[in-house]
Coordinates of C-alpha atoms and ligand atoms in Angstrom, one line a residue:
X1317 CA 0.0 0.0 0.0
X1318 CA 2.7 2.4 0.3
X1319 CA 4.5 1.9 -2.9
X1320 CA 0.8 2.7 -4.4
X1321 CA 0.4 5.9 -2.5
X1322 CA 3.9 6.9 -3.9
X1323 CA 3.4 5.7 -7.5
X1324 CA -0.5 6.9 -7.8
X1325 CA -2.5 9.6 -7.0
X1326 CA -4.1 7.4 -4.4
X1327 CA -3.9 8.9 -1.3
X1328 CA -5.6 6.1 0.5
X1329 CA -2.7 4.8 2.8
X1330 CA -1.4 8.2 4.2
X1331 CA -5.5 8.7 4.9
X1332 CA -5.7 4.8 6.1
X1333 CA -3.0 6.1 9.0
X1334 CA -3.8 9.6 9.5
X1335 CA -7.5 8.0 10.7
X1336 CA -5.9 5.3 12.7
X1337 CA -4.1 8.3 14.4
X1338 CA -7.1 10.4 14.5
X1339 CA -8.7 7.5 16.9
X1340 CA -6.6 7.9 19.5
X1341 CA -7.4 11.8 20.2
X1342 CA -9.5 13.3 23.3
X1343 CA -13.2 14.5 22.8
X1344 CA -11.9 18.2 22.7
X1345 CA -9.5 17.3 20.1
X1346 CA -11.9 15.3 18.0
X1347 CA -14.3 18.3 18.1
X1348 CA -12.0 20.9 17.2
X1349 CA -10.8 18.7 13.8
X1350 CA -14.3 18.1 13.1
X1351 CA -15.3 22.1 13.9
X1352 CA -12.6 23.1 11.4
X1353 CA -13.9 20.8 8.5
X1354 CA -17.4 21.5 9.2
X1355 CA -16.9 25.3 9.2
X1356 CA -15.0 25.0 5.4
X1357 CA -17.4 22.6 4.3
X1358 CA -20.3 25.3 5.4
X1359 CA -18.3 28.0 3.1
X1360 CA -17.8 26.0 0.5
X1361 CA -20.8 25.2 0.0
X1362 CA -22.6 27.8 0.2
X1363 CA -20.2 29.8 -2.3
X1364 CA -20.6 27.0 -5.2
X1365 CA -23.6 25.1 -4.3
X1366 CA -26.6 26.4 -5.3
X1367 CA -29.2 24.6 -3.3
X1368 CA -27.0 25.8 -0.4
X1369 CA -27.1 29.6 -1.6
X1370 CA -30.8 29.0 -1.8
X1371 CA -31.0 27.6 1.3
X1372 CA -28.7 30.0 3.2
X1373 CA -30.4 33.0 1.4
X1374 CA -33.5 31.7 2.5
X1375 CA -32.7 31.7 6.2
X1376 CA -31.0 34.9 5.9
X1377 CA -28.0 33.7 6.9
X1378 CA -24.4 33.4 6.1
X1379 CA -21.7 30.9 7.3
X1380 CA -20.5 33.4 9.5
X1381 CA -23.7 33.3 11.5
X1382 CA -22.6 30.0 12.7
X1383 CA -20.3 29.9 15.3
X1384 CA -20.2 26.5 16.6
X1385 CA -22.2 24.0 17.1
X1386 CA -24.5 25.4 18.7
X1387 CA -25.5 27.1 16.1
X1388 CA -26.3 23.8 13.8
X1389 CA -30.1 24.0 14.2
X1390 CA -30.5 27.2 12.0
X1391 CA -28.5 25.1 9.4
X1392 CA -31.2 24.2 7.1
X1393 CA -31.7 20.5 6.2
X1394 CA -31.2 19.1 3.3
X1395 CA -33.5 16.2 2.0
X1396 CA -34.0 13.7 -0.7
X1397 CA -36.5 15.0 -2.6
X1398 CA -34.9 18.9 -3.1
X1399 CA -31.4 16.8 -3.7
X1400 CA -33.5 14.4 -6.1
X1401 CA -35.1 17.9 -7.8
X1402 CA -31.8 19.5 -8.4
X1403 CA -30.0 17.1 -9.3
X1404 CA -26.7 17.2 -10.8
X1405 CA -26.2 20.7 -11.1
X1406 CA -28.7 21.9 -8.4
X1407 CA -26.8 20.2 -5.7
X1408 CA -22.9 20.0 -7.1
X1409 CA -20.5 22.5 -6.8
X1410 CA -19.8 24.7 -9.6
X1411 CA -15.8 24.5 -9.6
X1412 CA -15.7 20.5 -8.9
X1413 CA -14.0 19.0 -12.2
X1414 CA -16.6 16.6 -13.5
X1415 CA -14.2 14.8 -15.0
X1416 CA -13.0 12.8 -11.8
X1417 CA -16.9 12.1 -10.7
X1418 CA -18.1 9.0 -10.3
X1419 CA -22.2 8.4 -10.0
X1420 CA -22.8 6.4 -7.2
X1421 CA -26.1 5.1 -5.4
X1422 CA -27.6 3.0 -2.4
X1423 CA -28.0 -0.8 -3.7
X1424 CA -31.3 -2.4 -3.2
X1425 CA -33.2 0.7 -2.6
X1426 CA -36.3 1.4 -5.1
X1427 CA -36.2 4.9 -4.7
X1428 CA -32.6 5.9 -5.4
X1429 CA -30.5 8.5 -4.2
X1430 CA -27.6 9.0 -6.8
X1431 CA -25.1 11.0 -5.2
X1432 CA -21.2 12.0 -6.7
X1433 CA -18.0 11.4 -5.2
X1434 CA -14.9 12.9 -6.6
X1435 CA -11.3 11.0 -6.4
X1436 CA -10.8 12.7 -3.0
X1437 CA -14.2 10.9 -1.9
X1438 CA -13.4 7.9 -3.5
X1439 CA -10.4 7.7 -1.5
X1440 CA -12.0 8.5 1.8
X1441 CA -14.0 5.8 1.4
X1442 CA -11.7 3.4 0.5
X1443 CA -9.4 3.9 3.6
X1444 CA -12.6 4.1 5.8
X1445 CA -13.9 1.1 4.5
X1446 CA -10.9 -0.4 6.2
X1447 CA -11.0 1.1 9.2
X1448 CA -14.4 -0.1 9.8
X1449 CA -13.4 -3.3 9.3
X1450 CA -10.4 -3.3 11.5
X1451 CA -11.9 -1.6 14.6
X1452 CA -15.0 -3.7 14.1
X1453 CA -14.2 -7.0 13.1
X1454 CA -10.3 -7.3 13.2
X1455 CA -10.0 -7.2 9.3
X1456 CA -6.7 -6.9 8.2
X1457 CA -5.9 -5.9 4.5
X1458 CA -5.3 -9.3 2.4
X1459 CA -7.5 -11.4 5.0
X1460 CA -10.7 -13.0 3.0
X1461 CA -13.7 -11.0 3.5
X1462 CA -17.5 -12.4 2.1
X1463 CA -20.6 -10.7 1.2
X1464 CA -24.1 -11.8 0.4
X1465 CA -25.9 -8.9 -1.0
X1466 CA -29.2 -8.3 -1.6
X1467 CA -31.0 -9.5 -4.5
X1468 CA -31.8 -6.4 -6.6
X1469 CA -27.6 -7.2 -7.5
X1470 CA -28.7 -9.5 -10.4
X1471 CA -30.5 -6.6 -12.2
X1472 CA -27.9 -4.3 -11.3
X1473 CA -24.7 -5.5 -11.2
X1474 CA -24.6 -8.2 -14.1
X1475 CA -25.0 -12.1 -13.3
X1476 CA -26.2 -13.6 -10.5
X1477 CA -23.3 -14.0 -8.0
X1478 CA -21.3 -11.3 -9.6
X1479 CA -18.6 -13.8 -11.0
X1480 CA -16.4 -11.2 -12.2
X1481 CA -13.8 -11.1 -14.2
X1482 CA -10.0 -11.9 -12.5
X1483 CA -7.3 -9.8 -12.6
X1484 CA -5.1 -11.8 -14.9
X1485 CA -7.5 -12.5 -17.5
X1486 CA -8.4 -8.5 -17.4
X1487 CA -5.2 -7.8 -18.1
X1488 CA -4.8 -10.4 -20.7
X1489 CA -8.0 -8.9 -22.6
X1490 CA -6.1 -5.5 -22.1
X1491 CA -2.6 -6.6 -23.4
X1492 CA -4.8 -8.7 -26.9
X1493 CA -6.8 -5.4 -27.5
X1494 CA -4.0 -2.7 -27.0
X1495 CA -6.1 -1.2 -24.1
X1496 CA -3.2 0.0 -21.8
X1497 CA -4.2 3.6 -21.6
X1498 CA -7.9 3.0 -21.8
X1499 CA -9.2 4.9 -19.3
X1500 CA -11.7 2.6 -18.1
X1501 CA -9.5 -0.7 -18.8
X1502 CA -7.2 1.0 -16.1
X1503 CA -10.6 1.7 -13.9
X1504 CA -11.6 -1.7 -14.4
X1505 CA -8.4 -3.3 -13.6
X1506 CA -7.8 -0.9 -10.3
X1507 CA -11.2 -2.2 -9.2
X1508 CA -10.5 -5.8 -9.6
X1509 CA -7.2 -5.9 -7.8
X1510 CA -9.0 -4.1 -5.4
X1511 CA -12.0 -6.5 -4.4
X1512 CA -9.5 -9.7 -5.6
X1513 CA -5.9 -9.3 -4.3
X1514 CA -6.5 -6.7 -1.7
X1515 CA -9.6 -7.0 -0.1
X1516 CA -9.9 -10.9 -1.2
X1517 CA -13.7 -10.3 -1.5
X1518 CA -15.9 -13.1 -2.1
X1519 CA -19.4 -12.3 -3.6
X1520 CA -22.0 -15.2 -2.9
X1521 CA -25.2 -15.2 -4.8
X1522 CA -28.5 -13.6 -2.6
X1523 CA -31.7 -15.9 -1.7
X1524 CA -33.5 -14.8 -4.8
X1525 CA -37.3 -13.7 -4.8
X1526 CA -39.0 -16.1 -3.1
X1527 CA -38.2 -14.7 0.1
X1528 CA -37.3 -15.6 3.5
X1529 CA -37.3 -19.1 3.7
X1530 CA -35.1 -21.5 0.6
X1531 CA -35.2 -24.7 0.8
X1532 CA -32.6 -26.5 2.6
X1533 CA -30.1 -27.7 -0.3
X1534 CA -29.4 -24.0 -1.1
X1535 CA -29.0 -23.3 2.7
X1536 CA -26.3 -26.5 3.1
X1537 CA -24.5 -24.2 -0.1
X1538 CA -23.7 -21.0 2.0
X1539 CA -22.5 -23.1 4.6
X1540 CA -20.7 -24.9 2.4
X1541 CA -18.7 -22.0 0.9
X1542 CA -18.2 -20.5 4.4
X1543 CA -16.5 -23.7 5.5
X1544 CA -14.2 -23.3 2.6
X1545 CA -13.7 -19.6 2.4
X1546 CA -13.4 -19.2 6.3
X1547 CA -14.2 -15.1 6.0
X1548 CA -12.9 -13.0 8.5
X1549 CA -15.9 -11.0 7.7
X1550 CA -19.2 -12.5 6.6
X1551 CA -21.4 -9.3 5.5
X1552 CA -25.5 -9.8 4.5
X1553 CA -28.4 -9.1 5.0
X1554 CA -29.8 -9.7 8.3
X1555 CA -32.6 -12.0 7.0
X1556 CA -30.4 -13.9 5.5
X1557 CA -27.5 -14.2 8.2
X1558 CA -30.7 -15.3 10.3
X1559 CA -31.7 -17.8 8.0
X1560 CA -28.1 -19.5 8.3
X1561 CA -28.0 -19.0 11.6
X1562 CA -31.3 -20.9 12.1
X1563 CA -30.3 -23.8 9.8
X1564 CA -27.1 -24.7 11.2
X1565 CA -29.2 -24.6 14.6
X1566 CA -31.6 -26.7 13.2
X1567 CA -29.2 -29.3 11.7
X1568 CA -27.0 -29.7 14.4
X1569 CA -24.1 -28.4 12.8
X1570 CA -20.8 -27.3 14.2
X1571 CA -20.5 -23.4 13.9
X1572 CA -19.2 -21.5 11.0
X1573 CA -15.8 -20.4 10.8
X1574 CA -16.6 -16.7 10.7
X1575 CA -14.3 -14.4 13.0
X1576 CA -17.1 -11.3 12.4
X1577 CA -20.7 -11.3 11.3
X1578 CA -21.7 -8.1 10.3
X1579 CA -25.4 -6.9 8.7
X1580 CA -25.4 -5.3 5.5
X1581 CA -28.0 -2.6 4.8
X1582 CA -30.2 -2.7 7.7
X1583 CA -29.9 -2.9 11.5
X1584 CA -30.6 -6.0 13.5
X1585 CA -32.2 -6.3 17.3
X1586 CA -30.7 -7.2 20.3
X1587 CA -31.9 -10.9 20.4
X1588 CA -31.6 -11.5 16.3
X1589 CA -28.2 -10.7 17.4
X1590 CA -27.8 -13.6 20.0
X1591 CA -29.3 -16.2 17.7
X1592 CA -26.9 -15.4 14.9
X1593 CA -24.1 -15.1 17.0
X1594 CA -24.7 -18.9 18.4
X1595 CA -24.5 -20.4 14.4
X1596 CA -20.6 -18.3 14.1
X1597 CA -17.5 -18.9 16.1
X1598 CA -16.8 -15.1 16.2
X1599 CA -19.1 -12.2 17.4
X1600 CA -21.5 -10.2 15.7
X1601 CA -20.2 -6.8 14.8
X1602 CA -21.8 -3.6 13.3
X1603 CA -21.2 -0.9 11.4
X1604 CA -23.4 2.5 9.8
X1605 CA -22.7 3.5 6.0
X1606 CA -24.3 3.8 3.1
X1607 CA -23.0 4.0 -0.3
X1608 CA -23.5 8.2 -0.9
X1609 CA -21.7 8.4 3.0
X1610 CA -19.2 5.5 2.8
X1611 CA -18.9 4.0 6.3
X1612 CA -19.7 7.0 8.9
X1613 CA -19.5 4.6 12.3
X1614 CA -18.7 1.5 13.9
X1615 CA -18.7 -0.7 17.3
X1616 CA -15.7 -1.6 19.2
X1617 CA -15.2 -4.8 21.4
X1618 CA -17.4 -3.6 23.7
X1619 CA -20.3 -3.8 21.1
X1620 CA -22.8 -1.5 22.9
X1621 CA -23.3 1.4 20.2
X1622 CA -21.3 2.7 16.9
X1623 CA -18.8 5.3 17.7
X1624 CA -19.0 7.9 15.2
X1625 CA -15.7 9.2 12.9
X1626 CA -15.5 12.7 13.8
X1627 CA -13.1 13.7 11.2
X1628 CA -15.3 12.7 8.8
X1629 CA -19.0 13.2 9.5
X1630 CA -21.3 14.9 11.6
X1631 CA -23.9 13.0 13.0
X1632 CA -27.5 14.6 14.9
X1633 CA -30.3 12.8 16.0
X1634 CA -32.9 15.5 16.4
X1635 CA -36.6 15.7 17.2
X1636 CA -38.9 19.1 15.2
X1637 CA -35.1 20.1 14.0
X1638 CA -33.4 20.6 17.8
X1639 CA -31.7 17.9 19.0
X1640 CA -32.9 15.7 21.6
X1641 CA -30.9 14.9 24.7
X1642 CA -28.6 11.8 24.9
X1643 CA -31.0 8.5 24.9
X1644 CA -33.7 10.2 23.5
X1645 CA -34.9 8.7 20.1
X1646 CA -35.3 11.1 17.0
X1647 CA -34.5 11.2 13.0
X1648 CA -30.8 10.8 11.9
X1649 CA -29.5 13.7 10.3
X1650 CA -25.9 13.5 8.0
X1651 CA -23.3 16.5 6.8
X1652 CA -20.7 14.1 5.0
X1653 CA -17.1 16.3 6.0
X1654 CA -15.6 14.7 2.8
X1655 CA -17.5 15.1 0.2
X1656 CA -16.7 18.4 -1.9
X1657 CA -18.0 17.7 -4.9
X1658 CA -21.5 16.8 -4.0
X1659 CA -21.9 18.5 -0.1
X1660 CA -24.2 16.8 1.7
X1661 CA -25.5 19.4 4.7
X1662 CA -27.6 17.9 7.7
X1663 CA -29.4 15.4 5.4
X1664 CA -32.4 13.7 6.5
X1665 CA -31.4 10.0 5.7
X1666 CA -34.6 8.2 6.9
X1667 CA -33.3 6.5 10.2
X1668 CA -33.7 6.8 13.7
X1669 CA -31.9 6.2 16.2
X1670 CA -30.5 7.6 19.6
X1671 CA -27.2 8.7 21.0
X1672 CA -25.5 6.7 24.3
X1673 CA -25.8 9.0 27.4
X1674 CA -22.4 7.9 28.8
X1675 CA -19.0 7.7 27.3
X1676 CA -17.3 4.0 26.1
X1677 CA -15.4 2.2 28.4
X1678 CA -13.8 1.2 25.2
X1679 CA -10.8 4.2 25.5
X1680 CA -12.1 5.4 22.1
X1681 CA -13.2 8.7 22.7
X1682 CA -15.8 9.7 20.3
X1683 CA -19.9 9.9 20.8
X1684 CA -21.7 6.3 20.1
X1685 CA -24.8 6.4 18.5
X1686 CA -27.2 3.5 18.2
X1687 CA -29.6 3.3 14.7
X1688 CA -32.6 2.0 15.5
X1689 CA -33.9 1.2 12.2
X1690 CA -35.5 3.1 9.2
X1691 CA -38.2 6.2 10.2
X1692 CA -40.9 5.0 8.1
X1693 CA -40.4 1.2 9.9
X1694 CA -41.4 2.9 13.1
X1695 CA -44.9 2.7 14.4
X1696 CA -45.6 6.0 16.2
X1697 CA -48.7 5.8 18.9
X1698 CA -51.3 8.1 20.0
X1699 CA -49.4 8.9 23.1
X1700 CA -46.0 9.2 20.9
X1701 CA -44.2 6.6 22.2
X1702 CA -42.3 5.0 19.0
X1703 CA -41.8 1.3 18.4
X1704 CA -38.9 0.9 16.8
X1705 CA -38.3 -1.7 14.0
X1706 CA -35.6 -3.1 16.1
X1707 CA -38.1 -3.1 19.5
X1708 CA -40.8 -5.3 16.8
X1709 CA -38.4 -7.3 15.8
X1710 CA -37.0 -8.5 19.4
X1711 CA -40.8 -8.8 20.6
X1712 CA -42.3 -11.1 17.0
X1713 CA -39.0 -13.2 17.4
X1714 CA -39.6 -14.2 21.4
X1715 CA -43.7 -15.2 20.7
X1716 CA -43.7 -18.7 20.5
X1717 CA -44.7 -20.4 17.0
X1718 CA -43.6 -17.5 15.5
X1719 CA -40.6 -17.8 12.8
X1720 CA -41.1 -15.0 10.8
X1721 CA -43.6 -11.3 10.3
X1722 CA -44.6 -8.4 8.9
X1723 CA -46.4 -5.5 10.2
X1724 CA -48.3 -3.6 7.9
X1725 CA -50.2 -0.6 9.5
X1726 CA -52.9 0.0 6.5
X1727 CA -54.3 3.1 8.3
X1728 CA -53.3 4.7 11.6
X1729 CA -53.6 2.2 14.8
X1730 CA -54.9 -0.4 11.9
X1731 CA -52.6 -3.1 11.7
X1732 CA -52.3 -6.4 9.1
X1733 CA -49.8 -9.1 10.6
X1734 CA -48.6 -11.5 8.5
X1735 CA -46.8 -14.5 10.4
X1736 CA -45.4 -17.7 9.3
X1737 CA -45.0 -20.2 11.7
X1738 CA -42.6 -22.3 13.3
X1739 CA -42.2 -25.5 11.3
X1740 CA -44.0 -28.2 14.0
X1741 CA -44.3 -25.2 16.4
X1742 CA -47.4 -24.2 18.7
X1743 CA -48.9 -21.0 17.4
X1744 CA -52.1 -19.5 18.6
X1745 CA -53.1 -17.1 16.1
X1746 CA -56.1 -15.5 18.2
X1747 CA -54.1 -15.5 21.4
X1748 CA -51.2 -13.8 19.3
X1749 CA -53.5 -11.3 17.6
X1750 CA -54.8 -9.9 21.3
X1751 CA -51.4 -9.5 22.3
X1752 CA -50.2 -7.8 19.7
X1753 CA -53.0 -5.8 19.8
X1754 CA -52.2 -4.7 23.7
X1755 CA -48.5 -4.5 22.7
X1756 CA -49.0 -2.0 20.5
X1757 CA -50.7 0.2 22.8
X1758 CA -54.5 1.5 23.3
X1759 CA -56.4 1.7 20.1
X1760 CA -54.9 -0.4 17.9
X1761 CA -56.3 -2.8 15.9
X1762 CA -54.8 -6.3 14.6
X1763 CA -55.7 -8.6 11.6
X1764 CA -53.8 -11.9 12.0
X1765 CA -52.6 -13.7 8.9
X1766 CA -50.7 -16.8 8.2
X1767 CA -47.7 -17.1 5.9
X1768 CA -45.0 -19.1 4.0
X1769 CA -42.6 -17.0 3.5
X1770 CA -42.4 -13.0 3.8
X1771 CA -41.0 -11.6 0.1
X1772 CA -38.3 -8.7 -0.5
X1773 CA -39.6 -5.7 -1.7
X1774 CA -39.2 -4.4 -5.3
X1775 CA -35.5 -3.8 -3.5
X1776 CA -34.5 -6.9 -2.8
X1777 CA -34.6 -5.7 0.7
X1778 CA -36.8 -6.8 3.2
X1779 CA -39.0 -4.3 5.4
X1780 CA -41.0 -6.6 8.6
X1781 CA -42.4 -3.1 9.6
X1782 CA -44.5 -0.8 7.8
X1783 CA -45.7 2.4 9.4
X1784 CA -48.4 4.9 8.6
X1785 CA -47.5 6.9 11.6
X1786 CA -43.9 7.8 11.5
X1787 CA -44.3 11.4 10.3
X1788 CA -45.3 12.1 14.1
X1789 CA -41.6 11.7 15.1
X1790 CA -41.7 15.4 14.3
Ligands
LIG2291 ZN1 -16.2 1.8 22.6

C-alpha cells in the first residue's frame, strides 16, 4: 500500500493512517478537527452550491452566523427529494472537475438516491472502509472478507453471484486489444485488484425472490462456501444471516468459521443478534454506512453502540429540528465532512436512532450512536411513544410459534400481521392477535394472517415493519 500511495494519485494509505491516528485523540481534540472541517465545508458550500445559496439565502444567513455547534439548528436541512429535484447541477458544486466524478447510489433501494464522489471521496471511502473493518471486526488488508448482497444485485450488477472477471484474464483482454491507456480498462483493472488481491472479497449469490425461507439444499451451499472460504468478515443481509443461523441450529451443525458477522444494509435487534451469533465462532459486529456516505461509524469490542468518525462526519439525532438529549430517540441527520463535490448538509437520511448518554469504556473517545432502524419502519402511537423496527423485531422473534412477520399498518392504529410459523411449532393465532394488539398500545387494531414466506420488496430488501405513523416523530 505504500508503494501505491507513492506511484499513484491514491492517497488512500497516508488517509488509512492519519484515521488510525485520529482515533486515538480526546473529545476536545476530535471536536475541534471536526469544527474546522465542518466550518469549510459550510463556506464551501454555500459559495458554489446552489441549493446551499438558496437555502442559506432563505434563512438569511451566512456561514459566518454559525459559530459553533451550537448554532447547527439554524442550518437548514437538506432532503431527498430537493437533492432528487436538483440534481446534478442543483446540488454539485460549480468549480468541482466533472471529469473525476463518479455516480454512485444505495443498492437495493427502489427509490434511489444517486449522489457523486470525486477521487478525494473515493479515496476516503476506500481507507474508511478499512478502518471499519479493523476496529469492528479485526480485518486486516489481504484477510478474506464475504458478502451476500441483496438480490436487486442481479438486475444491477450483471450475473447472479457477480462472478467477475479476475485480474489476470483483465489484463490479458487489455494486453490482446491494446487497451493499456484505456481509461476505463485502467478503472476496471484498479477495481478488480482491489476486491480480488486486496480485499480478497468473495461475492455469494443472494436468496433470490422467493423470500425468507429456501429450501434447505441452497442453505447446506452457504454453509458450504463459508467452511471453505473461512471469512474473516461475513457481511449480508440480516434475514439472510438469520436464516443461516437458524439452519445450522436446526441441523446440528458445528458453527461457522466466521471471525465477524456483520449486517449489511439494515440494522438487526438485540436478540436477532444472539441467535446469529450462536451459528458463528466469532461475534457479531456492526457498522453504519451507506454507499452516498461510505462507512460513517462502527462498534468496538465492547459492542454497545457505533462510535461515530469525527473527522469525517457529523452526525445529529434530532426531534422538530433541535436535537434531543442523549438517549432520547429522534430522525438521523448527516453533513458528509468529505465530500466536496457533491456537499451533503444535515441530510435527513430516513433512520432513527438515539445517542448513548455515557461515554465507552472502550478508550475510544468519540460519541456512540445506536440506529434504531429506518423512520418509516417505526410505528408511532397516539401517546408518541415509537416502536422501533428493532423493538418489533426482538418482541415477533420471542412469541412462541412465530418464525417469521410483517407489520403492515394500512391506516393509523390499523394493523395487518402476517406471520409464518414455526415448522411443527405451537402457534395461537387469536391469542397472538390480542397480544399484539395490547403490545401496541391502546387503540390499535390487529388482523392476524398466516404465511409461507415473507417476500423482499421491489428492493431486494426486506422491510417486517410498515408504518403509517412515523411522520409524528416530528
Ligand atoms: Zn467503545
Amino acid at each position: 500500500m505504500p508503494a501505491v500511495a507513492h506511484l499513484t494519485h491514491s492517497r488512500f494509505w497516508p488517509l488509512y493512517r492519519g484515521m488510525r491516528r485520529f482515533e486515538h485523540l480526546s473529545l476536545d481534540e476530535q471536536r475541534a478537527v471536526q469544527w474546522l472541517h465542518f466550518a469549510d465545508l459550510l463556506r464551501h458550500a454555500v459559495e458554489h452550491v446552489p441549493l446551499h445559496k438558496q437555502h442559506f439565502a432563505d434563512a438569511g444567513l451566512t456561514p459566518d452566523n454559525i459559530q459553533s455547534f451550537d448554532d447547527l439548528p439554524r442550518v437548514p436541512i437538506t432532503t431527498k427529494a430537493q437533492i432528487q429535484r436538483q440534481f446534478p447541477d442543483g446540488v454539485t458544486a460549480s468549480n468541482s472537475d466533472k471529469a473525476n466524478w463518479q455516480y454512485v447510489s444505495t443498492r437495493g433501494t427502489a427509490n434511489r438516491l444517486m449522489a457523486i464522489h470525486d477521487f478525494a471521496k473515493r479515496d476516503a471511502v476506500r481507507a474508511t472502509a478499512v478502518r471499519a473493518s479493523h476496529l469492528s471486526g479485526d480485518y486486516r488488508l489481504g484477510k478474506v472478507s464475504a458478502e451476500i448482497p441483496p438480490n436487486i444485485c442481479n438486475i444491477v450488477c450483471g450475473d447472479e453471484g457477480q462472478e467477475l472477471e479476475g485480474v489476470l484474464p483483465h489484463v490479458w483482454t487489455m494486453v490482446k486489444n491494446k487497451k493499456f491507456r484505456d481509461r476505463q480498462s485502467i478503472s476496471d483493472l484498479r477495481g478488480l485488484i482491489e476486491r480480488g488481491w486486496i480485499f480478497r472479497r468473495r461475492t455469494y449469490p443472494p436468496f433470490g425472490g422467493q423470500g425468507t425461507h429456501i429450501p434447505d439444499d441452497r442453505l447446506d451451499d452457504y454453509v458450504a462456501r463459508l467452511r471453505r472460504d473461512r471469512p474473516t468478515i461475513l457481511k449480508a443481509l440480516p434475514t439472510y444471516l438469520l436464516q443461516i443461523a437458524r439452519h445450522v441450529q436446526r441441523k446440528n451443525l458445528p458453527p461457522l468459521p466466521v471471525h465477524a458477522v456483520k449486517p449489511m444494509g439494515s440494522s438487526v435487534s438485540p436478540k436477532m443478534r444472539t441467535l446469529i451469533e450462536t451459528s458463528f465462532t466469532g461475534h457479531y459486529r456492526e457498522d453504519y454506512g451507506s454507499a452516498e456516505f461510505g462507512d460513517m461509524a462502527c462498534d468496538c469490542p465492547q459492542r454497545d453502540g457505533l462510535h461515530v468518525f469525527m473527522d469525517l462526519f457529523v452526525i445529529e439525532v434530532v426531534k422538530d429540528n433541535k436535537p434531543v438529549p442523549p438517549g432520547t430517540l429522534g430522525k438521523v441527520l448527516i453533513t458528509d465532512l468529505t465530500n466536496r463535490a457533491m456537499p451533503m448538509i444535515r441530510y435527513e437520511i430516513g433512520d432513527v436512532g438515539r445517542f448513548a448518554p455515557e461515554p465507552c469504556t472502550c478508550g475510544r473517545a468519540s460519541p456512540r450512536v445506536y440506529i434504531e432502524g429506518r423512520l418509516q419502519d417505526t410505528v408511532i402511537d397516539d401517546e408518541g411513544n415509537a416502536y422501533t423496527n428493532d423493538m418489533l423485531m426482538d418482541y415477533f422473534y420471542d412469541q412462541p410459534g412465530v418464525d417469521d412477520f410483517q407489520l403492515i399498518e394500512k391506516r393509523p392504529r390499523r394493523f395487518e400481521l402476517l406471520v409464518v410459523p414455526t415448522p411443527g411449532g405451537q402457534l395461537d393465532l387469536e391469542s397472538l392477535t390480542r397480544r399484539v394488539a395490547e403490545f401496541l398500545g391502546r387503540s390499535a387494531q390487529v388482523q392476524c394472517f398466516t404465511a409461507k414466506s415473507i417476500r423482499p420488496e421491489e428492493s431486494g430488501k426486506f422491510r417486517f415493519v410498515k408504518s403509517c405513523t412515523f411522520d409524528r416523530l416530528g
